[in-house]
Tab-separated table of C-alpha atoms in Angstrom:
chain	number	residue	atom	x	y	z
A	115	UNK	CA	13.355	11.621	4.219
A	116	UNK	CA	13.001	8.682	1.871
A	117	UNK	CA	10.559	9.214	-0.968
A	118	UNK	CA	9.217	7.508	-4.054
A	119	UNK	CA	8.387	9.371	-7.244
A	120	UNK	CA	6.160	8.192	-10.040
A	121	UNK	CA	6.571	10.323	-13.097
A	122	UNK	CA	3.149	10.080	-14.656
A	123	UNK	CA	-0.101	10.544	-12.796
A	124	UNK	CA	-2.289	9.623	-15.749
A	125	UNK	CA	-1.461	7.511	-18.775
A	126	UNK	CA	-3.831	6.709	-21.616
A	127	UNK	CA	-2.897	4.026	-24.127
A	128	UNK	CA	-4.576	1.989	-26.816
A	129	UNK	CA	-4.738	-1.776	-26.592
A	130	UNK	CA	-1.573	-3.523	-27.775
A	131	UNK	CA	0.575	-0.471	-27.039
A	132	UNK	CA	3.692	-0.931	-24.937
A	133	UNK	CA	3.746	0.419	-21.416
A	134	UNK	CA	6.474	1.829	-19.253
A	135	UNK	CA	5.718	3.488	-15.920
A	136	UNK	CA	8.556	5.239	-14.191
A	137	UNK	CA	9.465	4.943	-10.524
A	138	UNK	CA	12.407	6.499	-8.724
A	139	UNK	CA	13.264	6.366	-5.069
A	140	UNK	CA	15.582	8.355	-2.865
A	141	UNK	CA	17.609	6.116	-0.606
A	142	UNK	CA	21.232	5.184	-1.004
A	143	UNK	CA	21.210	1.830	0.735
A	144	UNK	CA	19.589	-1.533	0.193
A	145	UNK	CA	15.897	-1.395	-0.565
A	146	UNK	CA	13.096	-3.771	-1.393
A	147	UNK	CA	10.946	-2.614	-4.282
A	148	UNK	CA	7.352	-3.352	-5.176
A	149	UNK	CA	4.705	-2.582	-7.721
A	150	UNK	CA	1.117	-2.875	-6.572
A	151	UNK	CA	-1.984	-2.589	-8.733
A	152	UNK	CA	-5.495	-1.586	-7.781
A	153	UNK	CA	-8.176	-2.511	-10.282
A	154	UNK	CA	-11.403	-0.515	-10.040
A	155	UNK	CA	-13.258	-1.500	-6.892
A	156	UNK	CA	-10.669	-4.044	-5.812
A	157	UNK	CA	-7.875	-4.547	-3.261
A	158	UNK	CA	-4.316	-3.458	-3.705
A	159	UNK	CA	-2.570	-6.488	-5.206
A	160	UNK	CA	1.107	-7.203	-5.552
A	161	UNK	CA	2.248	-7.227	-9.187
A	162	UNK	CA	5.897	-7.941	-8.587
A	163	UNK	CA	8.746	-7.392	-6.174
A	164	UNK	CA	12.508	-7.095	-6.104
A	165	UNK	CA	14.613	-8.049	-3.111
A	166	UNK	CA	17.930	-9.096	-4.637
A	167	UNK	CA	19.440	-11.037	-7.525
A	168	UNK	CA	18.418	-10.624	-11.151
A	169	UNK	CA	17.428	-6.967	-11.572
A	170	UNK	CA	14.826	-7.882	-14.177
A	171	UNK	CA	11.844	-9.293	-12.352
A	172	UNK	CA	8.744	-10.788	-13.840
A	173	UNK	CA	5.364	-10.494	-12.217
A	174	UNK	CA	1.819	-11.506	-12.848
A	175	UNK	CA	-0.188	-10.743	-15.987
A	176	UNK	CA	2.854	-10.224	-18.203
A	177	UNK	CA	4.334	-7.332	-16.252
A	178	UNK	CA	8.020	-6.960	-15.578
A	179	UNK	CA	10.212	-4.369	-13.923
A	180	UNK	CA	13.883	-3.544	-14.048
A	181	UNK	CA	15.867	-2.383	-11.059
A	182	UNK	CA	18.645	-0.011	-12.062
A	183	UNK	CA	20.591	0.758	-8.922
A	184	UNK	CA	22.682	3.540	-10.470
A	185	UNK	CA	19.508	5.381	-11.449
A	186	UNK	CA	17.553	4.565	-8.286
A	187	UNK	CA	14.813	3.364	-10.594
A	188	UNK	CA	12.377	0.484	-10.792
A	189	UNK	CA	10.315	1.014	-13.926
A	190	UNK	CA	7.335	-1.165	-14.739
A	191	UNK	CA	6.875	-2.466	-18.257
A	192	UNK	CA	4.477	-4.506	-20.327
A	193	UNK	CA	5.058	-5.090	-24.041
A	194	UNK	CA	1.386	-5.148	-25.050
A	195	UNK	CA	-1.362	-3.844	-22.801
A	196	UNK	CA	-4.959	-5.003	-22.684
A	197	UNK	CA	-8.143	-3.200	-21.782
A	198	UNK	CA	-8.198	-5.201	-18.525
A	199	UNK	CA	-4.959	-3.514	-17.441
A	200	UNK	CA	-6.942	-0.350	-16.722
A	201	UNK	CA	-6.096	0.292	-13.062
A	202	UNK	CA	-4.013	2.412	-10.749
A	203	UNK	CA	-0.392	1.344	-10.319
A	204	UNK	CA	1.675	2.107	-7.247
A	205	UNK	CA	5.391	1.825	-6.765
A	206	UNK	CA	6.516	1.253	-3.174
A	207	UNK	CA	9.743	0.762	-1.292
A	208	UNK	CA	10.617	-0.627	2.060
A	209	UNK	CA	13.849	-0.311	3.914
A	210	UNK	CA	15.352	-3.318	5.652
A	211	UNK	CA	15.773	-1.414	8.896
A	212	UNK	CA	12.263	0.027	8.957
A	213	UNK	CA	10.150	-2.877	10.172
A	214	UNK	CA	8.852	-3.307	6.652
A	215	UNK	CA	6.782	-0.136	6.399
A	216	UNK	CA	6.066	0.723	2.794
A	217	UNK	CA	6.826	4.143	1.365
A	218	UNK	CA	4.546	4.816	-1.576
A	219	UNK	CA	4.610	6.699	-4.815
A	220	UNK	CA	1.612	8.814	-5.737
A	221	UNK	CA	0.258	6.235	-8.158
A	222	UNK	CA	-0.336	6.244	-11.907
A	223	UNK	CA	-3.838	5.895	-13.272
A	224	UNK	CA	-3.646	3.845	-16.453
A	225	UNK	CA	-6.546	3.864	-18.886
A	226	UNK	CA	-6.496	1.498	-21.823
A	227	UNK	CA	-8.786	2.406	-24.711
A	228	UNK	CA	-10.325	-0.641	-26.380
B	29	UNK	CA	-6.688	-18.113	-1.198
B	30	UNK	CA	-6.602	-16.450	2.242
B	31	UNK	CA	-7.192	-12.722	2.255
B	32	UNK	CA	-7.278	-9.754	4.590
B	33	UNK	CA	-10.770	-8.523	5.363
B	34	UNK	CA	-11.889	-5.171	6.710
B	35	UNK	CA	-15.135	-3.901	8.187
B	36	UNK	CA	-17.027	-1.749	7.661
B	37	UNK	CA	-16.455	-0.909	4.016
B	38	UNK	CA	-17.734	2.608	4.616
B	39	UNK	CA	-18.083	4.508	7.895
B	40	UNK	CA	-19.651	7.921	8.253
B	41	UNK	CA	-19.158	9.698	11.556
B	42	UNK	CA	-19.477	13.151	13.041
B	43	UNK	CA	-16.465	15.187	14.038
B	44	UNK	CA	-15.400	14.420	17.589
B	45	UNK	CA	-16.810	10.914	17.611
B	46	UNK	CA	-14.750	7.780	18.146
B	47	UNK	CA	-14.491	5.162	15.417
B	48	UNK	CA	-13.066	1.672	15.376
B	49	UNK	CA	-11.966	0.179	12.105
B	50	UNK	CA	-11.640	-3.562	12.066
B	51	UNK	CA	-9.336	-5.874	10.190
B	52	UNK	CA	-8.887	-9.621	10.108
B	53	UNK	CA	-5.353	-10.353	8.889
B	54	UNK	CA	-4.300	-13.574	7.224
B	55	UNK	CA	-4.115	-16.154	9.979
B	56	UNK	CA	-0.436	-17.152	9.958
B	57	UNK	CA	0.865	-13.621	9.447
B	58	UNK	CA	2.924	-11.956	12.146
B	59	UNK	CA	3.161	-8.327	11.071
B	60	UNK	CA	0.185	-6.011	10.811
B	61	UNK	CA	-0.084	-2.532	9.369
B	62	UNK	CA	-2.424	0.353	8.894
B	63	UNK	CA	-2.107	2.794	6.010
B	64	UNK	CA	-4.373	5.576	4.890
B	65	UNK	CA	-4.992	7.407	1.636
B	66	UNK	CA	-6.627	10.789	1.661
B	67	UNK	CA	-8.486	11.367	-1.592
B	68	UNK	CA	-6.082	12.466	-4.304
B	69	UNK	CA	-2.989	11.920	-2.157
B	70	UNK	CA	-0.383	9.227	-1.635
B	71	UNK	CA	-0.880	6.160	0.496
B	72	UNK	CA	0.697	6.923	3.885
B	73	UNK	CA	2.016	4.562	6.509
B	74	UNK	CA	0.398	4.887	9.933
B	75	UNK	CA	1.640	2.067	12.116
B	76	UNK	CA	3.089	-1.420	12.184
B	77	UNK	CA	2.427	-3.998	14.873
B	78	UNK	CA	4.377	-7.105	15.789
B	79	UNK	CA	4.429	-9.396	18.777
B	80	UNK	CA	1.528	-7.573	20.395
B	81	UNK	CA	3.095	-4.165	20.318
B	82	UNK	CA	3.639	-1.241	18.003
B	83	UNK	CA	6.930	-1.703	16.172
B	84	UNK	CA	6.884	1.543	14.254
B	85	UNK	CA	4.587	4.515	13.781
B	86	UNK	CA	4.562	7.603	11.641
B	87	UNK	CA	4.114	11.228	12.629
B	88	UNK	CA	0.473	10.943	11.614
B	89	UNK	CA	-0.147	8.320	14.297
B	90	UNK	CA	-0.565	10.685	17.213
B	91	UNK	CA	-2.343	10.260	20.537
B	92	UNK	CA	-5.785	10.143	18.971
B	93	UNK	CA	-4.906	6.869	17.259
B	94	UNK	CA	-4.464	3.474	18.855
B	95	UNK	CA	-4.253	-0.106	17.668
B	96	UNK	CA	-5.156	-3.336	19.321
B	97	UNK	CA	-5.179	-7.017	18.675
B	98	UNK	CA	-7.962	-7.880	21.096
B	99	UNK	CA	-8.063	-11.575	20.248
B	100	UNK	CA	-6.218	-13.981	17.999
B	101	UNK	CA	-7.795	-12.771	14.809
B	102	UNK	CA	-8.811	-9.097	14.842
B	103	UNK	CA	-6.591	-6.048	14.466
B	104	UNK	CA	-8.299	-2.736	15.143
B	105	UNK	CA	-7.542	0.920	14.577
B	106	UNK	CA	-9.283	3.347	16.908
B	107	UNK	CA	-9.534	7.047	16.275
B	108	UNK	CA	-10.638	8.679	19.516
B	109	UNK	CA	-11.933	12.048	18.434
B	110	UNK	CA	-12.268	12.244	14.693
B	111	UNK	CA	-11.437	15.365	12.750
B	112	UNK	CA	-12.535	16.367	9.266
B	113	UNK	CA	-9.019	15.710	7.999
B	114	UNK	CA	-9.231	12.075	9.121
B	115	UNK	CA	-11.550	11.425	6.168
B	116	UNK	CA	-9.656	8.906	4.055
B	117	UNK	CA	-9.485	5.324	2.913
B	118	UNK	CA	-7.848	3.204	5.599
B	119	UNK	CA	-6.073	0.046	4.520
B	120	UNK	CA	-5.023	-2.804	6.738
B	121	UNK	CA	-2.229	-5.134	5.646
B	122	UNK	CA	-0.511	-8.190	7.033
B	123	UNK	CA	2.645	-10.074	6.218
B	124	UNK	CA	5.061	-12.763	7.292
B	125	UNK	CA	7.960	-10.805	5.834
B	126	UNK	CA	8.389	-8.080	3.241
B	127	UNK	CA	5.368	-8.986	1.124
B	128	UNK	CA	2.274	-7.305	2.464
B	129	UNK	CA	-1.254	-8.361	1.675
B	130	UNK	CA	-3.897	-5.674	1.742
B	131	UNK	CA	-7.525	-5.575	2.713
B	132	UNK	CA	-10.134	-3.795	0.604
B	133	UNK	CA	-10.093	-0.713	2.799
B	134	UNK	CA	-12.576	1.213	4.913
B	135	UNK	CA	-13.683	4.565	3.589
B	136	UNK	CA	-14.044	6.888	6.579
B	137	UNK	CA	-16.034	10.055	6.073
B	138	UNK	CA	-16.032	12.583	8.894
B	139	UNK	CA	-18.751	15.227	8.692
């Protein structure tokens, strides 16, 4: 079965540190890739997405992610985090032949120390 | 900006009771979804709905679950006879294509 793995369940960083959250998926064909964020007490929000084209995608709030097909990875990055980036981050995949259902990673709780 | 809404935000029910979780998707969206997240676990897909019928469902979505779009705006998830293990956060989402927009969730607690 298709699955999504997020390597870190909890990450603690200081403000201005660089961030990279890992995401790997298991599916050999074409996929659509997403990062969602859930700030404390808020909805799941889309940070960025990759469907095709340039494998480096830029999202909101200074986040970016790189799709590396050979590694089945879609890692999320931000060069300099802020306290307001404290949230839970979810990687998700959908398969073109699956009626768009999302397959989710377990999530990474990110805490930024001021 | 249009958003998906869900009611109630928190529902407490006794085991064996029926619950209906309500969602109002974004008005021009065509695809509707329910997901759930048991505390400490991954978000799991339950069901997708398109053109007034279920388009896909997971193994979790057994006979105790049903979905309906009773009018032009609401999308409901019914759990007929709740079990303790149904306690979770239930998220509704809607989309026109691959990009899904999520509601704030309903926390269901079964006692």
